[in-house]
Short mmCIF file of N, CA and C in Angstrom, two decimals:
data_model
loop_
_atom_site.label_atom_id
_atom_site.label_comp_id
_atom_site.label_asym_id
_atom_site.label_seq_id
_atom_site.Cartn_x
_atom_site.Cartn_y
_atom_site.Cartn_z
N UNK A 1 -53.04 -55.37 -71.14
CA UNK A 1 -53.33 -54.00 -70.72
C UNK A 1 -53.42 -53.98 -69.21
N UNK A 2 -52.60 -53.01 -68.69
CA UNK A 2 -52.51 -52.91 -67.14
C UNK A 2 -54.00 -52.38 -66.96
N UNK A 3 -54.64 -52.38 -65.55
CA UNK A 3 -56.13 -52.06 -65.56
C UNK A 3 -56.33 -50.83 -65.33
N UNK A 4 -55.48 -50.09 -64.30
CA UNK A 4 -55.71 -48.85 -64.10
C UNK A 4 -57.22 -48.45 -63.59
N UNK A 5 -57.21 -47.70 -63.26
CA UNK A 5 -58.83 -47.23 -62.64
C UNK A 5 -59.14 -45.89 -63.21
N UNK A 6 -60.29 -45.58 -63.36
CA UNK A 6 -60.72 -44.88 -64.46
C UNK A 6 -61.97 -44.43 -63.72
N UNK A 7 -62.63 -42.90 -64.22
CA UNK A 7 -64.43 -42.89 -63.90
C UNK A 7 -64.71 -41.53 -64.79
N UNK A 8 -65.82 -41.51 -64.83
CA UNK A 8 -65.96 -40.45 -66.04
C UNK A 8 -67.14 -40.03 -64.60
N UNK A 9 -67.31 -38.56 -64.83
CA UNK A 9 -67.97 -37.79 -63.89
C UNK A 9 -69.25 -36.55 -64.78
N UNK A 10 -70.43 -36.56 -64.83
CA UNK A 10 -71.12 -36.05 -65.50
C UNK A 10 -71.76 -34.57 -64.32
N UNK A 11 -71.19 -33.50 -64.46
CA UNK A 11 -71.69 -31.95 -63.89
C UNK A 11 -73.06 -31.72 -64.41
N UNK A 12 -73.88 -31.35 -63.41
CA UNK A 12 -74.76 -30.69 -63.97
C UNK A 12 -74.77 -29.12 -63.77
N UNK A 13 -74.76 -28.29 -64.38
CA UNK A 13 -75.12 -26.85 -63.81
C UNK A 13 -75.98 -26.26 -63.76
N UNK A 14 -76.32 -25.44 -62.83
CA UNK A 14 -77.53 -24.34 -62.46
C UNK A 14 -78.03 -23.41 -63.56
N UNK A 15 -76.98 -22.81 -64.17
CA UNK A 15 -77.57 -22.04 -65.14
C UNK A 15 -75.73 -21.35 -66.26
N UNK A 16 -75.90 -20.69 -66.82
CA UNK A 16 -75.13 -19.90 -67.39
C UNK A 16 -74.11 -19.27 -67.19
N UNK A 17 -74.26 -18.89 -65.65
CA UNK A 17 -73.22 -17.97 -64.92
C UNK A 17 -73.02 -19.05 -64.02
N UNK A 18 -73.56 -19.88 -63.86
CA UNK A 18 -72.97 -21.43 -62.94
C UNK A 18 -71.66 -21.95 -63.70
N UNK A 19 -71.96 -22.11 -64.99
CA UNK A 19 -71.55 -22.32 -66.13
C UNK A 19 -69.64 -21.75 -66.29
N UNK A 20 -69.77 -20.62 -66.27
CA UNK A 20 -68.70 -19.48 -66.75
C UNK A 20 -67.81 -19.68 -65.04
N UNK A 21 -68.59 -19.62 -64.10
CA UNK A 21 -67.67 -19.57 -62.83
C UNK A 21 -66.99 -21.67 -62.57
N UNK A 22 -68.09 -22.52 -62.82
CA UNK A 22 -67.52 -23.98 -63.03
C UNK A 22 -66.31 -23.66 -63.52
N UNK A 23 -66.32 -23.43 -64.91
CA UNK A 23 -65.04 -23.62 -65.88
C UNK A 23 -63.66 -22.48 -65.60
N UNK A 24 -64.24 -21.48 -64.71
CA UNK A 24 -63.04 -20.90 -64.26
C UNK A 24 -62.25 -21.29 -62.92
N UNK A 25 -63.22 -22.18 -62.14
CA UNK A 25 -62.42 -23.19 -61.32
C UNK A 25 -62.10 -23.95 -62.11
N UNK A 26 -62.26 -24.95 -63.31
CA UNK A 26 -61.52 -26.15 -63.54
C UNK A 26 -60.31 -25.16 -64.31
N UNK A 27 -60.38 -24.35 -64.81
CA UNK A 27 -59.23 -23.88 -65.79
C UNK A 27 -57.96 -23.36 -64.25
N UNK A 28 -58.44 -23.36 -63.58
CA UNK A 28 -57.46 -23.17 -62.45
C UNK A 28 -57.04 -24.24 -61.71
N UNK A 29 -57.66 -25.53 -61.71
CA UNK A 29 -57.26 -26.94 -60.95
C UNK A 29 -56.84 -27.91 -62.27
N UNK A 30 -56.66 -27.60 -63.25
CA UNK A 30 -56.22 -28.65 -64.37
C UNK A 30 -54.63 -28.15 -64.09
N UNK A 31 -54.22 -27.47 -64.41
CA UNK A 31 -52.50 -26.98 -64.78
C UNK A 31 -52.39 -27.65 -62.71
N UNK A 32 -53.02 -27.87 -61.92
CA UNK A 32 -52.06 -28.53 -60.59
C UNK A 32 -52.16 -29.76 -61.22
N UNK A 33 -52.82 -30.47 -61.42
CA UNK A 33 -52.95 -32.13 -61.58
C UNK A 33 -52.30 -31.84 -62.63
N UNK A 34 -51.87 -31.46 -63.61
CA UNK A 34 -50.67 -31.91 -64.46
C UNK A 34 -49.69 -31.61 -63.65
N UNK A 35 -48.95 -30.34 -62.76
CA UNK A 35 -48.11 -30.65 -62.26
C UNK A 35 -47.50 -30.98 -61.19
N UNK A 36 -48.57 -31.66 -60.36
CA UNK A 36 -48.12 -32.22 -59.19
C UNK A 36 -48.66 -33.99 -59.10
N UNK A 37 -49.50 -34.37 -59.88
CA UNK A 37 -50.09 -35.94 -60.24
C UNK A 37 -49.42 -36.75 -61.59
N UNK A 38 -48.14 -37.16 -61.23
CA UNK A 38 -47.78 -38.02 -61.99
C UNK A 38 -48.55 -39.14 -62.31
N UNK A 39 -49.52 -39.75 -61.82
CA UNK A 39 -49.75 -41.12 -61.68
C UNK A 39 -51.37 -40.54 -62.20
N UNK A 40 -52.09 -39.36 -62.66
CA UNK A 40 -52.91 -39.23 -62.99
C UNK A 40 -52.50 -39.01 -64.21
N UNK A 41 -53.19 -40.06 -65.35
CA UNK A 41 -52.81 -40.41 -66.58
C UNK A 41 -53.25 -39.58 -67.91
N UNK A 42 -54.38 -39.36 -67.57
CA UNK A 42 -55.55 -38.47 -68.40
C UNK A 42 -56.53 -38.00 -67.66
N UNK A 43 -56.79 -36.38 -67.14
CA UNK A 43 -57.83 -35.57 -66.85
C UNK A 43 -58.29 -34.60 -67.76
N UNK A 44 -59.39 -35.27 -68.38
CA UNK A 44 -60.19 -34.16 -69.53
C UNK A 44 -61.39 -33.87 -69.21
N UNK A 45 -61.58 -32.64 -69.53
CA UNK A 45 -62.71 -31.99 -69.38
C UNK A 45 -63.84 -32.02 -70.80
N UNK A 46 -64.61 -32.14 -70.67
CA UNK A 46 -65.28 -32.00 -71.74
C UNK A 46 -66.90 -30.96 -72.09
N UNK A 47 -67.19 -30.40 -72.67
CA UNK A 47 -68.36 -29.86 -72.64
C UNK A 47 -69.36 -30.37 -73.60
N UNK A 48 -70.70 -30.73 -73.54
CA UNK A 48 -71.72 -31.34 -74.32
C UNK A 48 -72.62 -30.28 -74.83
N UNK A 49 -72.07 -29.93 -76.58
CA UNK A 49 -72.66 -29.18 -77.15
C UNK A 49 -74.05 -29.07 -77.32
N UNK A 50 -74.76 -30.44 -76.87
CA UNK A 50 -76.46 -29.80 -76.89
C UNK A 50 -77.24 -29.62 -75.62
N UNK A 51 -75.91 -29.64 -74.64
CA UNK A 51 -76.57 -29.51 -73.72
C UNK A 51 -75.29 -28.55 -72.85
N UNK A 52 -75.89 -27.45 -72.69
CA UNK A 52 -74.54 -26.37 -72.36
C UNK A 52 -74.06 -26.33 -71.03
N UNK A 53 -75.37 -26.84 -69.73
CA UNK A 53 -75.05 -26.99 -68.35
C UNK A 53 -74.40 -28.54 -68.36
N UNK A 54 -73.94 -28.97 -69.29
CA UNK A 54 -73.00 -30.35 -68.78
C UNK A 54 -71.64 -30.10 -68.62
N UNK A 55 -70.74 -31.00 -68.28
CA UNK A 55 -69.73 -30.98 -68.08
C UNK A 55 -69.09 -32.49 -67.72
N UNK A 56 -68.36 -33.18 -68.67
CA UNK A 56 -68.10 -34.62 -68.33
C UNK A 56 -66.10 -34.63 -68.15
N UNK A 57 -66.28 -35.27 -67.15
CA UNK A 57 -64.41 -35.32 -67.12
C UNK A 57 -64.15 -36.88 -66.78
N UNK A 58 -63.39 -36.90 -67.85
CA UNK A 58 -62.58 -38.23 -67.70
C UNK A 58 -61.48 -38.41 -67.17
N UNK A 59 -61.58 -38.99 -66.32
CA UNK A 59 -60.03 -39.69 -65.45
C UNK A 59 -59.57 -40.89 -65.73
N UNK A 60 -58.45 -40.73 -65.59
CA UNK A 60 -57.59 -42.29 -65.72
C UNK A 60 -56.49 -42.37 -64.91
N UNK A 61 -56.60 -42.74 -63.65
CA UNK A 61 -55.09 -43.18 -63.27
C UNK A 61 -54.55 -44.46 -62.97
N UNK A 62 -53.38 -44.38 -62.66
CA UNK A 62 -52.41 -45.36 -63.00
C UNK A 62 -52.76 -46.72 -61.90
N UNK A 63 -53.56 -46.76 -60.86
CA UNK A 63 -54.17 -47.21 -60.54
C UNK A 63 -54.96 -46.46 -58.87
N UNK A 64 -55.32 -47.31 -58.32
CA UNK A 64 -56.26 -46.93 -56.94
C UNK A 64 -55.82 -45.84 -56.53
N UNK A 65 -54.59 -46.07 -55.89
CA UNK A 65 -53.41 -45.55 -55.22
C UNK A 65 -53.40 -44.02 -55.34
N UNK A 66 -53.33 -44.04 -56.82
CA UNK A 66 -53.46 -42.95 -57.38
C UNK A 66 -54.50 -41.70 -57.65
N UNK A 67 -55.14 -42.49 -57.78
CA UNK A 67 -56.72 -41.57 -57.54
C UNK A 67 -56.88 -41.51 -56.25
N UNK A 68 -56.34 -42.35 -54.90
CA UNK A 68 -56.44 -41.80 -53.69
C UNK A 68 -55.66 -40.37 -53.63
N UNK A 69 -54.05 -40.28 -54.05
CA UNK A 69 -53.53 -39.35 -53.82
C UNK A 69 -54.30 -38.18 -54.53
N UNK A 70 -54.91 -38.31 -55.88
CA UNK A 70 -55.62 -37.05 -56.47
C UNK A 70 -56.51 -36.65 -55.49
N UNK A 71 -57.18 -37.44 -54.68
CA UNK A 71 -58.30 -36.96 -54.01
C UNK A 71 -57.68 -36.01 -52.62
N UNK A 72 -56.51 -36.76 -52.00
CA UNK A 72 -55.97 -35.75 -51.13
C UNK A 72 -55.13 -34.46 -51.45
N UNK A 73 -54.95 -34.25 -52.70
CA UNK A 73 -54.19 -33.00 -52.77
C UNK A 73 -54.90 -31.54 -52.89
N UNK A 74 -54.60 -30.70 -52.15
CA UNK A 74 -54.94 -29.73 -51.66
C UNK A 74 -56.22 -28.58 -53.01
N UNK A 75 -55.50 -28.82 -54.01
CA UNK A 75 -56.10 -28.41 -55.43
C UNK A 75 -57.67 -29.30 -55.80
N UNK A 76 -57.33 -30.78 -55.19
CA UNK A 76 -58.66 -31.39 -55.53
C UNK A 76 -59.70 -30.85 -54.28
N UNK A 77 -58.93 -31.11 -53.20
CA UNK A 77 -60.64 -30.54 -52.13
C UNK A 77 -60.20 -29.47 -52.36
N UNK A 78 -59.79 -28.41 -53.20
CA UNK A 78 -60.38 -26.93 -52.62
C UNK A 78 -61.53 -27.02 -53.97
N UNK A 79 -61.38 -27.42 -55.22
CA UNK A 79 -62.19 -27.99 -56.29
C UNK A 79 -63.44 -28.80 -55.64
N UNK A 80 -63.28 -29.86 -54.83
CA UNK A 80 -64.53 -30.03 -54.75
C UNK A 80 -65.54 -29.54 -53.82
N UNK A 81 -64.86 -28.50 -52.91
CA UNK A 81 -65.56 -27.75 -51.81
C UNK A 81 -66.19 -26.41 -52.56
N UNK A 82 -65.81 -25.77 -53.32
CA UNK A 82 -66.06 -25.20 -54.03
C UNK A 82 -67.00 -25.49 -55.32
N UNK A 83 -67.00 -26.77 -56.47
CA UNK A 83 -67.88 -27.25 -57.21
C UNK A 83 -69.62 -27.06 -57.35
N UNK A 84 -69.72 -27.22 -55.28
CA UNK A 84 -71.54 -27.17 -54.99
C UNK A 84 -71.80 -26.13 -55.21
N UNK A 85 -71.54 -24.94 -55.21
CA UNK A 85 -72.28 -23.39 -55.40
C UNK A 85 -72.48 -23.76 -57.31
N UNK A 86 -72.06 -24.49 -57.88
CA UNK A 86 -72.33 -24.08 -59.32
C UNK A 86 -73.17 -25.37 -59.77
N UNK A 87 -73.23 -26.71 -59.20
CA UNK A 87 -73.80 -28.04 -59.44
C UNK A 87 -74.77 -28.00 -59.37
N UNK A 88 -76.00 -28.69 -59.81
CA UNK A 88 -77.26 -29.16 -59.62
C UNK A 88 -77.34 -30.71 -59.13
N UNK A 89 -76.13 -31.03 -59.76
CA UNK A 89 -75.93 -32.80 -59.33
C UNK A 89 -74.83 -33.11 -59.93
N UNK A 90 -74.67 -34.43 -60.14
CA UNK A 90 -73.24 -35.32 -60.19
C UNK A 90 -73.63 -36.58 -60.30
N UNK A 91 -73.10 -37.00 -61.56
CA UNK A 91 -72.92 -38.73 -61.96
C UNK A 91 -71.91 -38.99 -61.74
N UNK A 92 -71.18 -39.98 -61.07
CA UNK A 92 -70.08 -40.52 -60.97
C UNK A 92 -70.32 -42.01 -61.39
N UNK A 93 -69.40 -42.35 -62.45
CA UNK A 93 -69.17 -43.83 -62.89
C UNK A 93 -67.62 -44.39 -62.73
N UNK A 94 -67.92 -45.34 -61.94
CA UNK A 94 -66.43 -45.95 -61.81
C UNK A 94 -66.29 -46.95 -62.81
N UNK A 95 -64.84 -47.18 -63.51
CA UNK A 95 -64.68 -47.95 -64.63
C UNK A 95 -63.12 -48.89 -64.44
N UNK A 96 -63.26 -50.26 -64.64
CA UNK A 96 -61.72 -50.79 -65.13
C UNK A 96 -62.07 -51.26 -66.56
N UNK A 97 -60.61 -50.92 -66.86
CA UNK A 97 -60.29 -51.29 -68.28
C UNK A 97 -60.30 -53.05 -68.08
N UNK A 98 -60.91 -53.23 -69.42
CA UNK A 98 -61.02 -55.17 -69.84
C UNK A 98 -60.04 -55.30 -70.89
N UNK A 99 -60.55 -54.13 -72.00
CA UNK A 99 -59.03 -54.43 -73.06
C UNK A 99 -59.41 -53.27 -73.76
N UNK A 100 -58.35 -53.31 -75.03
CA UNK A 100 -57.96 -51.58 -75.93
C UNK A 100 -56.62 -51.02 -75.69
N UNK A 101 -56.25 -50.14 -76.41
CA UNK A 101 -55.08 -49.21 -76.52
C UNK A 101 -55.06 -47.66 -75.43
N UNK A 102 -54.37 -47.88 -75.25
CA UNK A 102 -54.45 -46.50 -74.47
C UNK A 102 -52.61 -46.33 -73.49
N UNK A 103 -52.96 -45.12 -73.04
CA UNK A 103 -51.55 -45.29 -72.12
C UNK A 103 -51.43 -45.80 -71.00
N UNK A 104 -52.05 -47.02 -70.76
CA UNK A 104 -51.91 -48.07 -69.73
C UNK A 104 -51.22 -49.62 -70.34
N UNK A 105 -51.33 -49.41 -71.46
CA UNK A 105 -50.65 -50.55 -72.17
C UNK A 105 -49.07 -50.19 -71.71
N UNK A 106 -48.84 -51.67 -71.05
CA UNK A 106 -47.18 -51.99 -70.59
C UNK A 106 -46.49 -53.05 -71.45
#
């Protein structure tokens, strides 16, 4: 399994209407990273049903390189300049793959 670099990111939100405006920025920065980040492998969003101000997104790209370029494209900082009006905080976990199936297998 190629290693690829990976991090899962845990949102916290302010409240409800933090909530509704978060997800209408990500529903507007997901469709660029599909079509301008080849090398970003998997960006999912996820929401945690018992807890409604979360928000966890998983990344996977193809390696470093790659998550450097996600970070410079114009769609990611206007996303993360924008993110603080709705956050309370932010977990960031960085991850390499050791072993398993996935679309990094070459």
């Amino acid at each position: 399994m190629s290693r690829g670099f990976a991090l899962v990111v845990h949102f916290h939100l302010h409240d409800e209407k933090a909530a509704e405006g978060f997800d209408d920025l990500v529903s507007r920065t997901t469709p660029e990273i599909e079509r301008h980040e080849p090398d970003t492998l998997a960006y999912v969003v996820h929401s945690v049903p018992d807890q409604p101000l979360t928000r966890v997104f998983y990344e996977l790209y193809a390696d470093r390189a790659a998550f450097d370029f996600h970070e410079e494209q114009p769609h990611t900082k206007h996303f993360l300049a924008e993110r603080v009006q709705y956050t309370s905080g932010v977990d960031v976990t960085f991850m390499q793959a050791e072993s398993g199936k996935g679309p990094m297998r070459r």
